Structure formats: C-alpha cells, structure tokens
Amino acid sequence: MGDRELMRASDADRQQVVDRLRTALEDGRLKQEEFTERMGLAYQAVTYGDLAKLVADLPPDSPRPEPRHAPAPAASPAAAAKRSVFADLPTPLKVLWTIWLAAVSINVVVWVLVVGTGGHFIYPWPLWVAGPYGAALLAISVPVVHSRRNRRLAAPLPPPGEAGSGRQLGS
C-alpha cells in the first residue's frame, strides 16, 4: 500500500468519487443497488485507499464529448422573456397545466352549449373551475420558473478546457 492510499480523504474527494459513480450509473456500468451501496461507502470512507476500492473496477474518468449548448452571447432579459414560460416548467407542472386546460375547456364548451340551446345567458359557472385551480397552479408555477431562470443565468458554462481539469484519485 502506498503512502497516498493511507492519507485521509476530504469531503471534496468523496464527492468526486460519488460523481464518478453517478456517471457510471448513467452509463449503465452500475446497477442502482450497486450505486447506492458504493455511494454510502464513499461518504463513510476515511482514506484515499477506501475510495480507490470503490472505483477500481470502473474505467478512468475521461472528459465526455457531450455537446453543451451555451446561451446566446447577448442574452438580455427581453430575449429570455420571449422563451415560452411553459418550456421552463418541470414535467409534473406541465401535466397539471394540461389537465387544468382540458377541464376548463370542457366546462366552457358545456356552458356555451347550455347558453346556446337555452336561449338566455346564464351565470358563467366555468369561472369557478378555472379560477381557484388556475390561481393555485399559477402560484406554484411562477416561483419555479423564476428560480429555474435565475439558476440558468447565474451558472455560466465552464470554458471547454476546464471540463476535465479535476484531480484524479489515482494520481
């Protein structure tokens, strides 16, 4: 055993191993159970030797050739506002908005048919379907979209040369 394997590992070293394990999980090299077990052991590891055992059967980290799309160089708030708000929503909120829109549409069609066939204007009861639920969805969606846009603007992409510049455990 070398001197390095006996040295105490830092939290950053543990996190680097967990990130490497996560990459192996995404690549299909580890099963979910293996990843969970190794991740727990990584956070409990004390030395570099403990960490090295967890990734010994994995290929060395190499920069992935994933294309990263950088935002437009002069992305102003006006340009960001032109993007669809719906595009910034997470999938569960998109589903909820779609369900809300379908329910409101059905209620409005029924109301229009009743008004059209009845011959006189009746109280617009679809507002009670659209209003409270739409307000609740809006109250949830606005902060989510706002935080996602702020996170995207606050975290610029690293320059291409820095993608794989992290320390390697075995070196």
mmCIF file of C-alpha atoms in Angstrom:
data_model
loop_
_atom_site.group_PDB
_atom_site.id
_atom_site.type_symbol
_atom_site.label_atom_id
_atom_site.label_comp_id
_atom_site.label_asym_id
_atom_site.label_seq_id
_atom_site.Cartn_x
_atom_site.Cartn_y
_atom_site.Cartn_z
ATOM 1 C CA MET A 1 0.000 0.000 0.000
ATOM 2 C CA GLY A 2 1.372 3.416 -0.925
ATOM 3 C CA ASP A 3 1.526 6.466 1.293
ATOM 4 C CA ARG A 4 -1.221 8.147 -0.680
ATOM 5 C CA GLU A 5 -3.667 5.314 -0.001
ATOM 6 C CA LEU A 6 -3.210 5.864 3.737
ATOM 7 C CA MET A 7 -3.801 9.620 3.541
ATOM 8 C CA ARG A 8 -7.123 10.918 4.786
ATOM 9 C CA ALA A 9 -9.613 11.909 2.086
ATOM 10 C CA SER A 10 -11.513 15.198 2.098
ATOM 11 C CA ASP A 11 -15.212 15.807 1.539
ATOM 12 C CA ALA A 12 -14.376 17.055 -1.959
ATOM 13 C CA ASP A 13 -12.567 13.777 -2.708
ATOM 14 C CA ARG A 14 -15.577 11.783 -1.507
ATOM 15 C CA GLN A 15 -17.899 13.901 -3.642
ATOM 16 C CA GLN A 16 -15.668 13.394 -6.681
ATOM 17 C CA VAL A 17 -15.931 9.612 -6.240
ATOM 18 C CA VAL A 18 -19.723 9.846 -5.848
ATOM 19 C CA ASP A 19 -19.887 11.908 -9.047
ATOM 20 C CA ARG A 20 -17.790 9.275 -10.819
ATOM 21 C CA LEU A 21 -20.111 6.551 -9.523
ATOM 22 C CA ARG A 22 -23.126 8.551 -10.727
ATOM 23 C CA THR A 23 -21.553 8.788 -14.181
ATOM 24 C CA ALA A 24 -21.013 5.012 -14.149
ATOM 25 C CA LEU A 25 -24.669 4.540 -13.201
ATOM 26 C CA GLU A 26 -25.789 6.796 -16.049
ATOM 27 C CA ASP A 27 -23.515 4.915 -18.467
ATOM 28 C CA GLY A 28 -25.053 1.613 -17.373
ATOM 29 C CA ARG A 29 -21.868 0.299 -15.750
ATOM 30 C CA LEU A 30 -23.503 0.045 -12.301
ATOM 31 C CA LYS A 31 -26.935 -1.059 -11.183
ATOM 32 C CA GLN A 32 -28.948 1.225 -8.927
ATOM 33 C CA GLU A 33 -28.330 -1.035 -5.916
ATOM 34 C CA GLU A 34 -24.552 -1.066 -6.533
ATOM 35 C CA PHE A 35 -24.529 2.693 -6.903
ATOM 36 C CA THR A 36 -26.472 3.203 -3.663
ATOM 37 C CA GLU A 37 -24.194 0.840 -1.741
ATOM 38 C CA ARG A 38 -20.975 2.346 -3.114
ATOM 39 C CA MET A 39 -22.235 5.875 -2.567
ATOM 40 C CA GLY A 40 -22.858 5.102 1.104
ATOM 41 C CA LEU A 41 -19.387 3.600 1.414
ATOM 42 C CA ALA A 42 -17.860 6.630 -0.325
ATOM 43 C CA TYR A 43 -19.382 9.025 2.188
ATOM 44 C CA GLN A 44 -18.084 6.795 5.029
ATOM 45 C CA ALA A 45 -14.585 6.427 3.519
ATOM 46 C CA VAL A 46 -11.686 7.770 5.533
ATOM 47 C CA THR A 47 -8.647 7.301 3.279
ATOM 48 C CA TYR A 48 -7.843 7.504 -0.408
ATOM 49 C CA GLY A 49 -7.397 3.732 -0.346
ATOM 50 C CA ASP A 50 -11.009 3.300 0.782
ATOM 51 C CA LEU A 51 -12.166 5.499 -2.074
ATOM 52 C CA ALA A 52 -9.940 3.826 -4.673
ATOM 53 C CA LYS A 53 -11.510 0.410 -3.920
ATOM 54 C CA LEU A 54 -14.952 1.788 -4.826
ATOM 55 C CA VAL A 55 -13.952 2.759 -8.366
ATOM 56 C CA ALA A 56 -11.235 0.174 -9.039
ATOM 57 C CA ASP A 57 -13.432 -1.783 -11.472
ATOM 58 C CA LEU A 58 -14.555 1.315 -13.375
ATOM 59 C CA PRO A 59 -12.731 2.866 -16.342
ATOM 60 C CA PRO A 60 -10.797 6.053 -15.586
ATOM 61 C CA ASP A 61 -12.684 9.302 -15.810
ATOM 62 C CA SER A 62 -12.330 10.955 -19.163
ATOM 63 C CA PRO A 63 -13.927 14.132 -20.396
ATOM 64 C CA ARG A 64 -17.211 13.234 -22.029
ATOM 65 C CA PRO A 65 -17.698 14.554 -25.540
ATOM 66 C CA GLU A 66 -21.206 15.772 -24.735
ATOM 67 C CA PRO A 67 -22.073 18.893 -26.665
ATOM 68 C CA ARG A 68 -23.032 21.665 -24.281
ATOM 69 C CA HIS A 69 -25.106 24.403 -25.739
ATOM 70 C CA ALA A 70 -24.018 27.774 -24.491
ATOM 71 C CA PRO A 71 -26.613 30.512 -24.184
ATOM 72 C CA ALA A 72 -26.633 33.283 -26.739
ATOM 73 C CA PRO A 73 -23.761 35.712 -26.074
ATOM 74 C CA ALA A 74 -26.017 38.727 -25.642
ATOM 75 C CA ALA A 75 -28.932 37.121 -23.858
ATOM 76 C CA SER A 76 -30.893 40.015 -22.469
ATOM 77 C CA PRO A 77 -33.861 39.686 -20.111
ATOM 78 C CA ALA A 78 -36.106 40.594 -23.041
ATOM 79 C CA ALA A 79 -34.741 37.647 -25.041
ATOM 80 C CA ALA A 80 -35.256 35.346 -22.065
ATOM 81 C CA ALA A 81 -38.842 36.587 -21.727
ATOM 82 C CA LYS A 82 -39.530 35.611 -25.352
ATOM 83 C CA ARG A 83 -38.954 31.974 -24.418
ATOM 84 C CA SER A 84 -42.100 30.117 -23.632
ATOM 85 C CA VAL A 85 -42.883 30.063 -19.936
ATOM 86 C CA PHE A 86 -44.314 26.596 -20.476
ATOM 87 C CA ALA A 87 -40.859 25.401 -21.651
ATOM 88 C CA ASP A 88 -39.298 26.301 -18.285
ATOM 89 C CA LEU A 89 -41.764 24.229 -16.275
ATOM 90 C CA PRO A 90 -40.847 20.801 -14.935
ATOM 91 C CA THR A 91 -42.812 17.897 -16.396
ATOM 92 C CA PRO A 92 -45.203 17.412 -13.437
ATOM 93 C CA LEU A 93 -46.334 21.045 -13.677
ATOM 94 C CA LYS A 94 -46.749 20.743 -17.446
ATOM 95 C CA VAL A 95 -49.033 17.762 -16.847
ATOM 96 C CA LEU A 96 -51.054 19.660 -14.233
ATOM 97 C CA TRP A 97 -51.455 22.672 -16.548
ATOM 98 C CA THR A 98 -52.582 20.376 -19.371
ATOM 99 C CA ILE A 99 -55.170 18.720 -17.136
ATOM 100 C CA TRP A 100 -56.384 22.132 -15.952
ATOM 101 C CA LEU A 101 -56.686 23.391 -19.526
ATOM 102 C CA ALA A 102 -58.619 20.285 -20.592
ATOM 103 C CA ALA A 103 -61.031 20.569 -17.644
ATOM 104 C CA VAL A 104 -61.630 24.275 -18.231
ATOM 105 C CA SER A 105 -62.108 23.727 -21.965
ATOM 106 C CA ILE A 106 -64.711 21.005 -21.403
ATOM 107 C CA ASN A 107 -66.583 23.169 -18.881
ATOM 108 C CA VAL A 108 -66.582 26.197 -21.197
ATOM 109 C CA VAL A 109 -67.872 24.083 -24.115
ATOM 110 C CA VAL A 110 -70.681 22.686 -21.941
ATOM 111 C CA TRP A 111 -71.548 26.194 -20.698
ATOM 112 C CA VAL A 112 -71.605 27.576 -24.279
ATOM 113 C CA LEU A 113 -73.866 24.711 -25.383
ATOM 114 C CA VAL A 114 -76.241 25.333 -22.458
ATOM 115 C CA VAL A 115 -76.345 29.076 -23.157
ATOM 116 C CA GLY A 116 -76.761 28.480 -26.906
ATOM 117 C CA THR A 117 -79.564 25.959 -26.604
ATOM 118 C CA GLY A 118 -81.296 27.612 -23.652
ATOM 119 C CA GLY A 119 -81.714 30.909 -25.433
ATOM 120 C CA HIS A 120 -80.712 33.070 -22.465
ATOM 121 C CA PHE A 121 -77.490 33.973 -20.686
ATOM 122 C CA ILE A 122 -76.774 32.023 -17.507
ATOM 123 C CA TYR A 123 -74.197 32.521 -14.805
ATOM 124 C CA PRO A 124 -70.664 31.673 -16.117
ATOM 125 C CA TRP A 125 -70.005 28.811 -13.702
ATOM 126 C CA PRO A 126 -66.852 27.604 -15.541
ATOM 127 C CA LEU A 127 -65.090 30.509 -13.832
ATOM 128 C CA TRP A 128 -65.327 28.530 -10.572
ATOM 129 C CA VAL A 129 -63.475 25.668 -12.236
ATOM 130 C CA ALA A 130 -60.875 27.848 -13.933
ATOM 131 C CA GLY A 131 -60.245 30.453 -11.234
ATOM 132 C CA PRO A 132 -59.208 28.744 -7.996
ATOM 133 C CA TYR A 133 -57.311 25.873 -9.580
ATOM 134 C CA GLY A 134 -55.658 28.149 -12.127
ATOM 135 C CA ALA A 135 -54.634 30.546 -9.367
ATOM 136 C CA ALA A 136 -53.162 27.696 -7.325
ATOM 137 C CA LEU A 137 -51.195 26.383 -10.318
ATOM 138 C CA LEU A 138 -50.004 29.890 -11.117
ATOM 139 C CA ALA A 139 -48.880 30.421 -7.521
ATOM 140 C CA ILE A 140 -46.800 27.248 -7.763
ATOM 141 C CA SER A 141 -45.500 27.770 -11.310
ATOM 142 C CA VAL A 142 -44.266 31.361 -11.077
ATOM 143 C CA PRO A 143 -41.639 30.750 -8.370
ATOM 144 C CA VAL A 144 -40.490 27.545 -10.094
ATOM 145 C CA VAL A 145 -39.976 29.299 -13.442
ATOM 146 C CA HIS A 146 -38.323 32.262 -11.724
ATOM 147 C CA SER A 147 -35.851 30.066 -9.811
ATOM 148 C CA ARG A 148 -35.023 27.985 -12.888
ATOM 149 C CA ARG A 149 -34.293 31.076 -14.960
ATOM 150 C CA ASN A 150 -32.173 32.617 -12.197
ATOM 151 C CA ARG A 151 -30.230 29.364 -11.774
ATOM 152 C CA ARG A 152 -29.598 29.178 -15.521
ATOM 153 C CA LEU A 153 -28.405 32.797 -15.669
ATOM 154 C CA ALA A 154 -26.277 32.503 -12.509
ATOM 155 C CA ALA A 155 -24.425 29.346 -13.576
ATOM 156 C CA PRO A 156 -22.462 30.074 -16.741
ATOM 157 C CA LEU A 157 -20.944 27.129 -18.562
ATOM 158 C CA PRO A 158 -17.246 26.449 -17.848
ATOM 159 C CA PRO A 159 -14.769 27.057 -20.635
ATOM 160 C CA PRO A 160 -14.213 23.920 -22.763
ATOM 161 C CA GLY A 161 -10.676 23.360 -21.403
ATOM 162 C CA GLU A 162 -11.849 23.152 -17.785
ATOM 163 C CA ALA A 163 -14.359 20.320 -18.242
ATOM 164 C CA GLY A 164 -11.946 17.570 -17.208
ATOM 165 C CA SER A 165 -9.428 19.509 -15.111
ATOM 166 C CA GLY A 166 -10.475 17.975 -11.762
ATOM 167 C CA ARG A 167 -7.973 15.984 -9.697
ATOM 168 C CA GLN A 168 -7.785 12.271 -10.408
ATOM 169 C CA LEU A 169 -7.850 9.987 -7.381
ATOM 170 C CA GLY A 170 -5.235 7.532 -8.503
ATOM 171 C CA SER A 171 -2.636 10.130 -9.486
#
